[in-house]
Amino acid sequence: MRSRVHDPNRTLMRAEGNALGAFLLVTVAGLLLVRAGEALRAHRRAVRHELSRARERAIVAEDAAGDLAQKLHEAEVVAAEALERSEHADALVRAFAGKAQTVEEQVRDELGVEPTGPVTTDTAAAEDDPA
């Protein structure tokens, strides 16, 4: 068997190689940490920017919803007024129809004319009627 002779230079070279490897490993790890930190800061900036834009869009949407609610309320008021006017107009039409019928009856009584049927304002019905 061959015995190994202790070579201090070889041990020193091995230790220097290990130290250099460890130094390179720590350096690369440090660089990776720096890059990860930069990426994290960039991501945080992007998230803050997107959050700011989302807040702005939410404010705009809230304003638009408020405007729409206001317009809906105004439309409801206009519709209620139109319904009220329509009901009033219907009442007037019924009143005038009643008065017109009364006047028609009075005129017929004064002239001595018998009613011939319902009076129509429909021109198509009048054209179809041969009389």
XYZ file of C-alpha atoms in Angstrom:
131
model
C 0.000 0.000 0.000
C 1.090 3.349 -0.781
C 0.919 5.987 1.854
C -0.044 9.444 1.001
C 2.270 12.182 1.797
C 0.747 15.290 3.220
C 1.228 18.106 0.697
C 0.538 21.520 2.257
C 0.421 23.255 -1.148
C -2.231 20.912 -2.383
C -4.364 21.463 0.763
C -3.914 25.214 0.418
C -4.972 25.118 -3.239
C -8.004 23.029 -2.344
C -8.983 25.492 0.398
C -8.508 28.445 -1.963
C -10.701 26.728 -4.556
C -13.380 26.069 -1.985
C -13.194 29.662 -0.762
C -13.387 30.981 -4.344
C -16.388 28.734 -5.043
C -18.108 29.910 -1.887
C -17.351 33.537 -2.779
C -18.798 33.084 -6.263
C -21.839 31.316 -4.838
C -22.476 34.120 -2.305
C -21.891 36.761 -5.012
C -24.354 35.117 -7.403
C -26.865 34.690 -4.578
C -26.440 38.367 -3.682
C -26.964 39.415 -7.293
C -30.052 37.236 -7.481
C -31.369 38.828 -4.294
C -30.737 42.300 -5.718
C -32.571 41.363 -8.925
C -35.427 39.844 -6.936
C -35.662 43.037 -4.861
C -35.763 45.159 -8.019
C -38.443 42.913 -9.516
C -40.444 43.103 -6.297
C -40.244 46.913 -6.239
C -41.272 47.071 -9.911
C -44.172 44.742 -9.180
C -45.243 46.876 -6.217
C -45.128 50.002 -8.402
C -47.231 48.268 -11.056
C -49.742 47.078 -8.460
C -49.989 50.564 -6.934
C -50.470 52.036 -10.410
C -53.202 49.525 -11.254
C -54.840 50.129 -7.877
C -54.801 53.873 -8.532
C -56.352 53.357 -11.970
C -58.969 51.029 -10.487
C -59.845 53.680 -7.892
C -60.188 56.289 -10.624
C -62.429 53.969 -12.653
C -64.507 53.265 -9.545
C -64.952 56.997 -8.932
C -65.966 57.543 -12.561
C -68.384 54.603 -12.374
C -69.839 55.926 -9.127
C -70.331 59.359 -10.701
C -71.963 57.784 -13.746
C -74.246 55.719 -11.510
C -75.217 58.874 -9.629
C -75.946 60.658 -12.899
C -78.025 57.728 -14.106
C -79.945 57.628 -10.839
C -80.649 61.350 -11.151
C -81.815 60.949 -14.757
C -83.976 57.989 -13.762
C -85.584 60.081 -11.028
C -86.181 62.910 -13.497
C -87.698 60.441 -15.975
C -89.975 59.066 -13.254
C -91.131 62.598 -12.439
C -91.789 63.344 -16.119
C -93.647 60.028 -16.507
C -95.779 60.770 -13.447
C -96.607 64.224 -14.823
C -97.435 62.727 -18.221
C -99.688 60.134 -16.596
C -101.440 62.849 -14.621
C -101.931 64.926 -17.789
C -103.154 61.857 -19.661
C -105.711 61.116 -16.947
C -106.784 64.750 -17.003
C -107.068 64.664 -20.802
C -109.119 61.440 -20.600
C -111.453 63.120 -18.124
C -111.808 66.128 -20.425
C -112.503 63.892 -23.433
C -115.163 61.999 -21.490
C -116.704 65.286 -20.340
C -116.710 66.727 -23.858
C -118.094 63.461 -25.263
C -120.885 63.563 -22.723
C -121.628 67.190 -23.548
C -121.447 66.472 -27.283
C -123.920 63.632 -26.868
C -126.201 65.883 -24.869
C -125.972 68.629 -27.510
C -126.530 66.063 -30.260
C -129.627 64.787 -28.473
C -130.903 68.330 -28.000
C -130.371 69.152 -31.681
C -132.132 65.954 -32.759
C -135.004 66.694 -30.419
C -135.346 70.233 -31.788
C -135.141 69.040 -35.387
C -137.252 65.952 -34.781
C -134.661 63.585 -36.243
C -134.373 59.987 -35.077
C -130.885 58.575 -34.384
C -129.650 56.378 -37.222
C -126.773 54.689 -35.393
C -123.541 55.480 -33.703
C -121.584 58.386 -35.133
C -118.079 57.403 -36.252
C -115.114 59.523 -37.158
C -113.314 56.627 -38.803
C -112.953 57.529 -42.506
C -112.429 53.903 -43.500
C -115.703 52.921 -41.864
C -117.430 55.880 -43.516
C -116.100 54.871 -46.943
C -117.254 51.276 -46.457
C -120.748 52.457 -45.519
C -122.736 52.856 -48.763
C -125.334 55.175 -47.179
